[in-house]
Amino acid sequence: MSSTAKISVRQLQVYYGSKQALKNVSLEILPMQVTALIGPSGCGKSTFLRCLNRMNDVIESCRIHGEILLDGQNIYNSDIDVVTLRAKVGMVFQKPNPFPKSIYENVAYAPKLHGLANKRDDLDQIVMTSLEKAGLLAEVKDRLKDPALSLSGGQQQRLCIARAIAINPDVILMDEPCSALDPIATAKVEELIDELRVNFTIVIVTHSMQQAARVSQKTAFFHLGELIETGPTEDIFTKPQDQRTQGYITGRFG
Amino acid sequence: MTNPKKHLKKRLSREKRFRFVTFLSLAIPITFLTFLVGHIFYQAWPAFFHHYIDLEINAADLQSSSFKESNPDYRLLTRQLLEKNLEITATPQQRRELPRMLSPHASDDLAITLEKLPSSPTTPYIVSLPTSAIIDQYMTTGDNSKLTANQQQWIAALETQEKINRAFDTSFWQSGDSREPEEAGIWGSIMGSFLTMIITLLLSLPFGTAAALYLEEFAKKNFLSRLIEININNLAAVPSIIFGLLGIVVFLGIFGLPRSSPLVGGMVLALMTLPVIIIAARASLRAIPNSIRQAALAVGASHAQVIWHHVFPLALPGILTGTILGMARALGETAPLMMIGMIAFIVDIPSGFTDPSTVLPAQIFMWSDLQETAFVEKTYAAILVLIVFLIMMNLLAIIIRQRVEKKW
Ligand SMILES: Nc1ncnc2c1ncn2[C@@H]1O[C@H](COP(=O)(O)OP(=O)(O)O)[C@@H](O)[C@H]1O
Ligand SMILES: [Mg+2]
């Protein structure tokens, strides 16, 4: 089982100070598909996601127990370099957060940081393909020097996706990537996620059940820090095993 | 129910009165300020100009029997030139009155002018020599109480020949302090202030920024860091003279650094400016949204890279604005410098950080103590110069703030 999983989370416990945010969560994330994390607000979805690229490290009060294996290696081992980890596991945030620099600079930043391009031409190439893959190239190719913040919210979010894929990570984590976007921009991002699935393993947090149903192959339902139920998306939405899952997806709470 | 129309009228008139009171509170300080600035301008204006006497000189004057090339007596030559130009032969009494028409350093100016000439002039040559304070004052204000009858006569003669005229006083900008009002200039104290500010900037900007970076980016939020934070805020409110005391004890006493030097002055003012910069820098570091830090971390930037590539550049305008305002405060400071001997009569223009020197506000303070009209004018002129510097610094701060508008 663990040999096929891209990420195996085993008995993950997360505490903020004395408050436990995740209780004994174990989950297998399969390669080249979209895993959706759903559940009511405050149930620990974002916390779980941040554990996967160790973004919780910067939260002082946060303590983590358990194992998270990426390609069979525990990312919390002391010999793991977070910088390399985050180069392999990219992240897209809830609110689009491009750097206050040009569109080009936004995408070029990470490849430069990791020394992926030695020549200007190589860097240009990476920026172009990343924007292309993020479905943004047509809209911005004449204005790469413009500030990223002059783009619309939806374009900014796709730019953030381009920025994340520019260093060719294995996994992309997305924390409610569409919650700040209008329906048309949302549709575009969802379409993009579907295309990216071919090359990347994607974990997406969403509060929209329809979105989970549309983009994901596997769904995990969280409730009060526990992983209640997980399975193929179709099964979760058509025949949930747990009362709480059923309650949530039918809109009785959440 | 009361008449609603009456009610409305009452309310409107009440609002009108309120508006008037607030307007008045603005009008009063503005009136005073306008008066103050106008007064300073009016008083300072004459200090920027001086009256000069044009004297004709030719080769014969330099070859006369009394003027020896080997050991030239320029004082004598100056007097002889005056006599020749006024077409008089001075009596012994007049020989004392004549040189007092000109500034004591007029003969030095003459010497400098003549030494610059390649050879003795073949055609008649005109030199402009500065008048003495009493003559300048007479020409400016018509106050003849300090002139002798002879001097008044000579001036009248020079005026009819159009040999006395008013010009921009370059020596005010080029010389240091002096006991003689017509020789005292502002350059020494400007240089002193400049050198002092350089030391202040070099010390307070890097240390202040680094301290702010440590407190914001690295320090754990615990009792100790809170204690430090409170103390830094308190430090910004400490009366500046206390920093001067520290300067005496530590910099002069323990380190044995030279008294009255821009080095020590700058160090004292840096202590004063440091908390201001730390507070400003912390505020602008904190204003950088967390989402930018997260974005950089998430693509694999290290903490140091997050700071150097993103947080610091974005915070820099705010840090610089705070620094400029802190420096402007330091530039106007006198009290702490008094303690380390920078309020002193210093003639030489400082050329290095360890030369004894004074600063602009100290120069103002010292000149304001003197009675001569010329010094009163110079006091106001120096105030004007200081105000102009302060306004320029504030403008620079505003420009930086405007140029780099919030981008997120
Ligand atoms: N930085 C933090 N410090 C302390 N508690 C936190 C922090 N982030 C999240 N929590 C707590 O952890 C729980 C899970 O939060 P989160 O993972 O953000 O939930 P979700 O994303 O599912 O809404 C919540 O109770 C929240 O209050
Ligand atoms: Mg969340």
XYZ file of C-alpha atoms and ligand atoms in Angstrom:
690
model
C 0.000 0.000 0.000
C 2.576 2.563 1.099
C 4.721 1.707 -1.880
C 2.147 3.161 -4.269
C 1.229 6.200 -2.156
C 3.009 9.495 -2.875
C 2.507 10.631 0.698
C 1.639 8.436 3.665
C 0.513 10.193 6.795
C 0.689 7.995 9.857
C -0.833 8.745 13.239
C -0.425 12.473 12.876
C -1.100 14.508 16.011
C -0.842 18.270 15.912
C -1.028 20.628 18.866
C -1.174 24.389 19.012
C 0.086 24.930 22.545
C -2.072 22.657 24.625
C -4.895 22.590 22.082
C -4.994 19.515 19.881
C -5.851 20.392 16.301
C -5.402 16.960 14.685
C -6.031 13.645 16.369
C -4.388 10.540 15.101
C -4.837 11.173 11.395
C -3.621 8.546 8.931
C -4.091 9.086 5.223
C -2.582 7.845 1.983
C -2.256 10.353 -0.844
C -1.968 8.677 -4.220
C 0.200 10.017 -7.018
C -1.174 11.812 -10.060
C -4.589 12.408 -8.686
C -6.471 15.062 -6.793
C -7.229 14.449 -3.143
C -9.840 16.775 -1.661
C -9.986 17.596 2.040
C -13.436 18.649 3.183
C -15.020 19.351 6.519
C -16.497 22.141 8.591
C -14.512 25.243 9.423
C -11.849 24.779 12.102
C -11.700 21.002 11.740
C -7.993 21.067 10.902
C -7.870 20.852 7.102
C -5.420 23.716 6.737
C -3.375 22.395 9.612
C -3.147 19.018 7.911
C -2.165 20.605 4.607
C 0.550 22.724 6.237
C 2.048 19.610 7.799
C 2.719 18.205 4.331
C 5.276 20.925 3.454
C 6.175 21.793 7.029
C 4.732 25.292 6.849
C 3.702 24.704 10.443
C 7.371 25.000 11.382
C 7.077 28.777 11.477
C 4.182 28.686 13.952
C 5.901 28.857 17.314
C 3.242 27.076 19.354
C 2.831 24.213 16.901
C 4.026 20.687 17.829
C 3.740 17.653 15.617
C 3.843 13.918 16.371
C 3.602 11.044 13.958
C 5.098 10.357 10.572
C 4.636 11.811 7.149
C 6.396 9.821 4.450
C 7.050 11.452 1.101
C 8.223 8.748 -1.295
C 8.905 6.616 1.743
C 10.996 9.190 3.590
C 9.833 10.830 6.784
C 9.802 14.561 6.099
C 10.100 15.283 9.810
C 13.414 13.447 10.081
C 16.165 15.676 11.362
C 18.244 15.158 8.211
C 15.521 16.556 5.943
C 16.107 20.022 4.561
C 12.841 21.971 4.531
C 14.013 24.015 1.578
C 14.364 20.906 -0.578
C 11.097 19.568 0.794
C 9.218 22.727 -0.161
C 10.795 22.629 -3.579
C 9.187 19.203 -3.964
C 5.897 20.093 -2.285
C 4.549 23.413 -3.525
C 1.674 25.376 -2.072
C -1.083 27.697 -3.249
C -2.854 29.777 -0.653
C -6.403 30.819 0.002
C -5.885 34.463 -0.849
C -3.787 35.051 -3.967
C -0.429 36.258 -2.678
C 1.840 37.149 -5.590
C 5.027 38.989 -4.694
C 4.717 42.734 -5.236
C 7.001 42.391 -8.264
C 6.513 41.907 -11.975
C 4.634 38.949 -13.398
C 7.901 37.608 -14.791
C 9.740 37.995 -11.488
C 7.000 36.118 -9.654
C 7.460 33.011 -11.743
C 11.230 33.371 -12.129
C 11.897 33.774 -8.407
C 11.835 30.141 -7.310
C 13.808 28.723 -10.283
C 16.479 31.367 -9.644
C 16.457 30.537 -5.951
C 17.055 26.850 -6.588
C 19.535 27.449 -9.391
C 17.417 25.725 -12.020
C 18.420 28.110 -14.774
C 21.943 29.224 -15.505
C 21.188 31.305 -18.551
C 18.637 34.005 -19.120
C 17.168 31.991 -21.987
C 16.612 28.969 -19.766
C 14.866 31.131 -17.211
C 12.662 32.708 -19.878
C 11.815 29.202 -21.049
C 10.811 28.077 -17.555
C 8.680 31.197 -17.021
C 6.913 30.704 -20.359
C 6.145 27.023 -19.871
C 4.959 27.611 -16.298
C 2.620 30.383 -17.385
C 1.477 28.200 -20.255
C 0.750 25.268 -17.926
C -1.105 27.610 -15.586
C -3.228 28.750 -18.533
C -2.133 32.333 -18.095
C 0.364 32.837 -20.897
C -2.093 34.087 -23.493
C -3.389 36.739 -21.124
C -0.036 38.074 -19.920
C 2.570 37.396 -22.586
C 2.639 41.049 -23.693
C 2.885 42.433 -20.189
C 5.365 40.241 -18.330
C 7.043 43.338 -16.891
C 3.789 44.624 -15.404
C 3.276 44.362 -11.673
C 1.622 41.098 -10.689
C -0.799 43.023 -8.510
C -2.287 44.686 -11.581
C -3.820 41.332 -12.521
C -7.350 40.332 -11.547
C -7.873 38.075 -8.542
C -8.352 34.976 -10.692
C -5.295 35.768 -12.785
C -3.271 36.354 -9.624
C -4.264 32.947 -8.307
C -3.257 31.273 -11.561
C 0.006 33.215 -11.382
C 0.528 31.745 -7.919
C -0.048 28.315 -9.418
C 2.469 29.111 -12.165
C 4.913 30.222 -9.492
C 4.425 26.946 -7.644
C 4.894 24.728 -10.706
C 7.900 26.689 -11.996
C 10.249 24.522 -9.932
C 8.454 21.394 -11.056
C 7.356 20.021 -7.679
C 5.948 16.520 -7.202
C 3.046 17.658 -5.087
C 0.955 20.816 -5.075
C -1.008 21.736 -1.973
C -3.937 24.100 -2.397
C -5.754 25.647 0.516
C -9.196 26.789 -0.643
C -7.643 28.281 -3.789
C -10.955 29.555 -5.133
C -12.581 30.981 -2.053
C -11.540 34.524 -2.954
C -12.520 34.183 -6.613
C -15.677 34.794 -8.622
C -17.448 31.839 -10.297
C -15.838 32.355 -13.718
C -12.324 32.558 -12.274
C -13.174 29.550 -10.111
C -14.194 27.534 -13.149
C -10.900 28.385 -14.834
C -8.860 27.314 -11.824
C -10.828 24.068 -11.518
C -10.205 23.342 -15.170
C -6.535 24.005 -14.580
C -6.438 21.634 -11.605
C -7.891 18.936 -13.788
C -5.124 19.476 -16.347
C -2.363 19.618 -13.753
C -3.400 16.238 -12.363
C -1.594 14.585 -15.259
C 1.788 15.796 -14.016
C 1.338 16.549 -10.339
C -0.077 15.036 -7.193
C -2.565 17.540 -5.860
C -4.083 17.946 -2.417
C -6.820 20.541 -2.244
C -8.764 21.887 0.701
C -12.189 23.108 -0.231
C -15.324 24.185 1.537
C -17.355 23.606 -1.591
C -18.663 20.089 -1.910
C -19.417 20.623 -5.585
C -15.829 21.597 -6.138
C -14.586 18.498 -4.369
C -16.921 16.415 -6.489
C -15.833 18.131 -9.698
C -12.065 18.077 -9.332
C -11.080 15.261 -7.011
C -10.696 11.515 -7.319
C -10.293 10.934 -3.618
C -11.951 12.751 -0.740
C -11.146 12.898 2.962
C -13.692 14.214 5.419
C -12.375 15.872 8.586
C -14.378 16.705 11.652
C -13.133 18.269 14.897
C -9.551 17.296 14.228
C -10.317 13.738 13.250
C -10.256 12.108 9.872
C -13.729 10.591 9.773
C -13.872 9.002 6.406
C -11.857 8.701 3.240
C -12.409 7.046 -0.092
C -13.005 7.596 -3.787
C -14.857 10.875 -4.236
C -17.828 9.189 -5.844
C -18.312 6.850 -2.930
C -18.025 9.604 -0.322
C -20.717 11.627 -2.032
C -23.044 8.792 -3.003
C -22.729 6.362 -0.133
C -21.040 7.898 2.894
C -20.398 5.365 5.648
C -20.421 7.738 8.601
C -23.378 9.686 9.963
C -21.292 12.847 10.263
C -20.108 12.647 6.668
C -23.624 12.244 5.479
C -24.763 15.124 7.647
C -22.071 17.369 6.238
C -22.470 16.571 2.571
C -26.221 16.890 2.737
C -25.728 20.308 4.334
C -27.107 19.602 7.766
C -24.077 21.224 9.428
C -20.877 22.897 8.486
C -43.608 68.211 19.451
C -41.408 71.249 18.903
C -41.287 73.059 15.633
C -38.993 70.958 13.418
C -37.942 73.973 11.387
C -36.752 75.784 14.481
C -34.951 72.674 15.572
C -33.088 72.402 12.313
C -32.086 76.049 12.398
C -30.696 75.656 15.867
C -28.722 72.603 14.898
C -27.312 74.214 11.799
C -26.163 77.286 13.672
C -24.606 75.091 16.320
C -22.665 73.233 13.633
C -21.600 76.517 12.119
C -20.269 77.714 15.446
C -18.420 74.453 15.975
C -16.856 74.706 12.566
C -15.812 78.272 13.302
C -14.138 77.301 16.580
C -12.167 74.527 14.902
C -11.191 76.886 12.100
C -10.047 79.471 14.623
C -7.862 76.926 16.363
C -6.176 76.349 13.047
C -5.990 80.007 12.076
C -4.232 81.129 15.246
C -1.185 78.850 14.984
C -0.957 79.485 11.250
C -0.940 83.239 11.851
C 1.805 82.906 14.419
C 3.789 80.594 12.199
C 3.509 82.935 9.231
C 4.599 85.813 11.412
C 7.528 83.822 12.746
C 8.753 82.707 9.345
C 8.230 86.197 7.928
C 10.157 87.712 10.812
C 13.030 85.275 10.370
C 13.201 86.035 6.649
C 13.085 89.765 7.243
C 15.814 89.657 9.864
C 17.995 87.169 8.035
C 17.914 88.804 4.637
C 20.688 91.409 5.163
C 23.065 88.722 6.376
C 23.223 87.204 2.905
C 24.539 90.473 1.410
C 27.421 92.774 2.095
C 28.701 96.095 0.809
C 31.963 96.142 -1.092
C 34.219 99.021 -2.100
C 35.734 98.877 -5.587
C 39.314 100.062 -5.611
C 41.314 100.705 -8.746
C 44.819 99.329 -8.745
C 47.599 99.507 -11.295
C 51.218 98.552 -11.699
C 52.505 101.792 -10.260
C 50.847 101.056 -6.912
C 52.753 97.831 -6.569
C 56.081 99.374 -7.488
C 55.837 102.307 -5.109
C 58.695 102.744 -2.680
C 56.711 101.611 0.368
C 55.585 98.305 -1.150
C 58.302 95.707 -1.191
C 57.856 92.556 -3.219
C 59.955 90.542 -0.817
C 57.928 91.396 2.243
C 54.693 93.011 1.037
C 52.672 95.022 3.536
C 49.109 94.612 2.302
C 47.624 96.644 5.143
C 49.630 99.603 4.042
C 48.797 98.946 0.411
C 45.084 98.809 1.235
C 45.258 102.165 2.968
C 47.242 103.687 0.136
C 44.719 102.419 -2.359
C 41.899 103.993 -0.371
C 43.786 107.278 -0.282
C 44.462 107.166 -4.012
C 40.900 106.259 -4.916
C 39.479 108.946 -2.628
C 42.082 111.378 -3.959
C 43.202 112.446 -0.501
C 46.401 112.429 1.488
C 45.496 111.160 4.903
C 46.476 112.991 8.067
C 47.713 110.794 10.962
C 44.211 110.929 12.449
C 42.647 109.931 9.142
C 45.132 107.062 8.824
C 43.380 105.449 11.756
C 39.895 106.140 10.440
C 40.517 105.047 6.874
C 41.190 101.299 7.400
C 38.111 101.031 9.602
C 36.043 101.568 6.490
C 37.026 98.084 5.424
C 36.667 94.719 7.031
C 39.727 93.588 9.034
C 40.297 90.830 6.512
C 40.094 93.171 3.518
C 43.887 93.311 3.228
C 44.012 89.506 3.249
C 41.462 89.466 0.428
C 43.598 91.943 -1.451
C 46.664 89.789 -0.950
C 44.824 86.714 -2.220
C 43.535 88.581 -5.258
C 46.951 89.939 -6.121
C 48.707 86.623 -5.638
C 46.306 85.053 -8.101
C 47.296 87.541 -10.783
C 49.967 86.107 -13.080
C 52.099 89.247 -13.103
C 51.665 92.806 -11.989
C 48.735 94.319 -13.898
C 49.512 96.465 -16.888
C 46.048 97.953 -17.202
C 44.210 99.333 -14.171
C 42.566 96.555 -12.253
C 39.495 96.716 -9.946
C 39.426 94.830 -6.620
C 36.238 94.618 -4.520
C 36.986 94.723 -0.805
C 34.399 94.091 1.904
C 33.352 97.052 4.038
C 33.522 96.949 7.803
C 30.458 96.104 9.863
C 29.770 99.756 10.727
C 29.901 100.857 7.095
C 27.793 97.916 5.951
C 25.248 98.677 8.607
C 25.212 102.354 7.658
C 24.671 101.453 4.019
C 21.897 99.030 4.866
C 20.013 100.899 7.561
C 21.298 104.479 7.352
C 22.446 104.288 10.959
C 25.439 106.642 11.048
C 25.926 106.788 14.812
C 29.139 104.792 14.665
C 30.772 106.722 11.837
C 33.130 109.655 12.143
C 32.516 112.796 10.134
C 35.429 111.928 7.843
C 34.140 108.462 7.181
C 30.700 109.809 6.282
C 32.310 112.186 3.853
C 34.372 109.424 2.217
C 31.379 107.170 1.908
C 29.446 109.934 0.236
C 32.342 110.429 -2.170
C 32.522 106.711 -2.957
C 28.783 106.624 -3.483
C 28.844 109.446 -6.015
C 31.625 107.617 -7.863
C 29.508 104.432 -7.643
C 32.456 102.652 -6.093
C 30.485 101.139 -3.242
C 27.893 98.485 -3.953
C 25.937 95.655 -2.468
C 26.634 92.065 -3.463
C 25.968 88.524 -2.383
C 28.149 87.748 0.630
C 30.066 84.655 -0.305
C 32.272 84.755 2.769
C 29.244 84.041 4.980
C 29.013 80.654 3.286
C 32.727 79.999 3.225
C 34.100 80.846 6.644
C 33.910 79.558 10.152
C 33.044 81.454 13.284
C 34.825 84.680 14.203
C 34.763 87.399 16.809
C 34.476 89.911 13.978
C 30.900 90.000 12.701
C 31.949 90.643 9.086
C 34.187 87.586 9.139
C 31.894 85.142 10.883
C 30.434 82.550 8.563
C 28.282 79.482 8.688
C 30.395 76.983 6.754
C 32.209 75.710 9.829
C 28.997 74.756 11.574
C 27.427 73.342 8.402
C 30.468 71.091 7.978
C 30.298 70.196 11.676
C 26.638 69.263 11.368
C 27.316 67.329 8.178
C 30.161 65.288 9.670
C 28.147 64.673 12.834
C 25.122 63.525 10.840
C 27.261 61.120 8.816
C 28.424 59.424 12.014
C 24.872 59.390 13.350
C 23.559 57.831 10.144
C 26.356 55.273 9.846
C 25.747 54.110 13.398
C 22.018 54.357 13.872
C 20.744 53.074 10.513
C 22.533 49.695 10.423
C 22.278 49.039 14.146
C 18.682 50.228 14.341
C 17.643 48.134 11.361
C 19.483 45.073 12.580
C 17.975 45.405 16.039
C 14.498 45.774 14.560
C 15.084 42.755 12.306
C 16.175 40.692 15.277
C 13.195 41.723 17.396
C 10.668 41.197 14.602
C 12.077 38.186 12.805
C 14.086 36.141 15.272
C 13.333 36.946 18.903
C 10.939 34.618 20.670
C 7.933 36.432 22.061
C 8.603 36.073 25.752
C 9.060 38.125 28.900
C 12.581 39.209 27.978
C 11.681 40.417 24.481
C 8.711 42.323 25.859
C 10.946 43.934 28.466
C 13.381 45.008 25.759
C 10.539 46.360 23.673
C 9.188 48.465 26.534
C 12.634 49.813 27.281
C 13.249 50.802 23.683
C 9.980 52.703 23.663
C 10.994 54.417 26.887
C 14.411 55.213 25.482
C 12.795 57.202 22.680
C 11.247 59.450 25.314
C 14.388 60.030 27.363
C 15.379 63.738 27.481
C 18.187 64.197 24.998
C 20.534 65.846 27.507
C 20.846 62.504 29.290
C 22.458 61.042 26.194
C 24.984 63.880 26.397
C 25.807 62.848 29.923
C 26.382 59.327 28.687
C 28.654 60.809 26.042
C 30.828 62.514 28.642
C 31.104 59.478 30.843
C 31.505 56.736 28.254
C 32.813 58.207 25.017
C 35.018 60.936 26.471
C 35.795 59.361 29.827
C 36.161 55.657 29.191
C 36.976 55.537 25.472
C 38.991 58.772 25.593
C 37.638 60.058 22.293
C 38.365 63.689 21.342
C 36.124 66.338 22.876
C 34.055 68.606 20.612
C 34.504 66.200 17.704
C 31.813 65.197 15.201
C 32.748 61.610 16.025
C 31.571 61.873 19.614
C 28.682 64.187 18.693
C 27.513 61.712 16.085
C 27.775 58.838 18.543
C 25.706 60.697 21.132
C 23.063 61.631 18.576
C 23.083 58.055 17.261
C 22.146 56.836 20.723
C 19.271 59.278 20.653
C 18.180 58.360 17.134
C 18.555 54.607 17.554
C 15.285 53.960 19.400
C 13.403 56.144 16.915
C 14.766 54.090 14.036
C 14.145 50.781 15.789
C 10.529 51.707 16.416
C 10.001 52.921 12.844
C 11.752 49.882 11.381
C 9.761 47.452 13.511
C 6.529 49.120 12.490
C 7.371 48.885 8.811
C 8.592 45.281 9.116
C 5.379 44.363 10.860
C 3.369 46.048 8.125
C 4.619 43.537 5.555
C 1.778 41.060 5.210
C 2.416 37.547 6.393
C 1.101 36.207 3.097
C 4.266 37.434 1.362
C 6.488 35.635 3.851
C 4.413 32.492 3.394
C 4.561 32.752 -0.379
C 8.348 32.903 -0.270
C 8.665 30.121 2.317
C 6.375 27.898 0.287
C 8.601 28.043 -2.793
C 11.555 26.993 -0.671
C 13.138 30.263 0.432
C 15.082 30.077 3.665
C 14.249 32.457 6.500
C 17.199 34.665 5.591
C 16.146 34.691 1.940
C 12.595 35.613 2.896
C 13.989 38.569 4.813
C 16.543 39.735 2.235
C 14.507 39.126 -0.902
C 11.083 40.220 0.271
C 10.500 41.586 3.742
C 13.438 43.963 4.012
C 13.148 45.570 0.556
C 9.456 46.151 1.128
C 10.083 47.615 4.574
C 13.012 49.760 3.460
C 11.050 52.886 2.448
C 9.386 52.911 5.850
C 12.730 52.401 7.568
C 14.285 55.230 5.563
C 11.398 57.564 6.289
C 11.773 56.901 10.001
C 15.518 57.356 9.723
C 15.219 60.705 7.973
C 12.777 61.988 10.559
C 15.071 60.776 13.351
C 18.022 62.452 11.650
C 16.069 65.675 11.283
C 15.490 65.629 15.015
C 19.162 64.971 15.643
C 20.172 67.819 13.327
C 18.226 70.302 15.434
C 19.572 68.995 18.736
C 21.824 71.121 20.970
C 21.424 69.927 24.531
C 23.381 66.647 24.398
C 26.129 68.284 22.327
C 26.599 70.953 24.984
C 27.757 68.243 27.345
C 30.508 67.060 25.031
C 31.803 70.493 24.147
C 30.360 71.039 20.696
C 28.866 74.374 21.703
C 32.170 76.152 21.464
C 33.833 79.013 19.652
C 35.638 77.240 16.850
C 37.201 79.236 14.028
C 38.683 76.491 11.890
C 36.480 74.621 9.499
C 36.506 70.949 10.515
C 37.813 68.647 7.831
C 37.648 65.341 9.656
C 35.617 63.452 12.195
C 38.022 64.165 15.041
C 38.514 67.905 14.422
C 36.939 70.164 17.002
C 33.737 71.551 15.556
C 30.355 72.941 16.323
C 26.961 72.355 14.747
C 24.323 74.601 13.198
C 21.906 74.868 16.132
C 24.843 75.453 18.482
C 26.106 78.219 16.189
C 22.663 79.816 16.306
C 22.691 79.587 20.077
C 26.116 81.227 20.340
C 25.425 84.028 17.875
C 22.109 84.802 19.518
C 24.065 85.876 22.592
C 25.924 88.631 20.737
C 24.711 92.214 20.492
C 26.137 93.463 17.185
C 23.559 93.968 14.463
C 25.584 91.845 12.082
C 25.467 88.919 14.514
C 21.733 89.327 15.026
C 21.324 89.092 11.253
C 23.598 86.074 11.099
C 21.645 84.386 13.873
C 18.494 84.633 11.815
C 20.307 83.619 8.651
C 21.600 80.496 10.370
C 18.100 79.734 11.639
C 16.869 80.048 8.081
C 19.557 77.683 6.831
C 18.696 75.142 9.525
C 14.984 75.385 8.724
C 15.699 74.882 5.038
C 17.716 71.742 5.816
C 14.950 70.397 8.036
C 12.279 71.104 5.435
C 14.371 69.366 2.775
C 14.761 66.291 4.962
C 11.051 66.183 5.675
C 10.264 66.603 1.991
C 12.584 63.734 1.181
C 10.754 61.579 3.697
C 7.414 62.531 2.148
C 8.697 61.810 -1.352
C 9.938 58.362 -0.338
C 6.637 57.600 1.325
C 4.663 58.743 -1.715
C 6.874 57.046 -4.293
C 6.528 53.654 -2.712
C 2.817 53.320 -2.287
C 1.441 50.328 -0.474
C 1.319 47.595 -3.034
C -0.748 44.989 -1.315
N -1.608 29.367 14.157
C -2.496 28.803 14.988
N -2.329 28.937 16.324
C -3.212 28.380 17.167
N -4.266 27.663 16.796
C -4.485 27.485 15.485
C -3.604 28.036 14.515
N -4.064 27.720 13.289
C -5.170 26.979 13.489
N -5.426 26.832 14.807
C -6.538 26.096 15.380
O -6.499 24.792 14.910
C -7.796 24.347 14.549
C -7.808 23.925 13.109
O -7.626 25.059 12.295
P -7.491 24.980 10.722
O -6.517 23.939 10.391
O -7.204 26.348 10.237
O -8.962 24.561 10.277
P -9.668 24.608 8.849
O -8.654 24.961 7.848
O -10.234 23.265 8.671
O -10.741 25.634 8.952
C -8.743 25.494 14.837
O -9.379 25.248 16.065
C -7.861 26.684 14.943
O -8.351 27.573 15.899
Mg -8.525 26.626 6.563
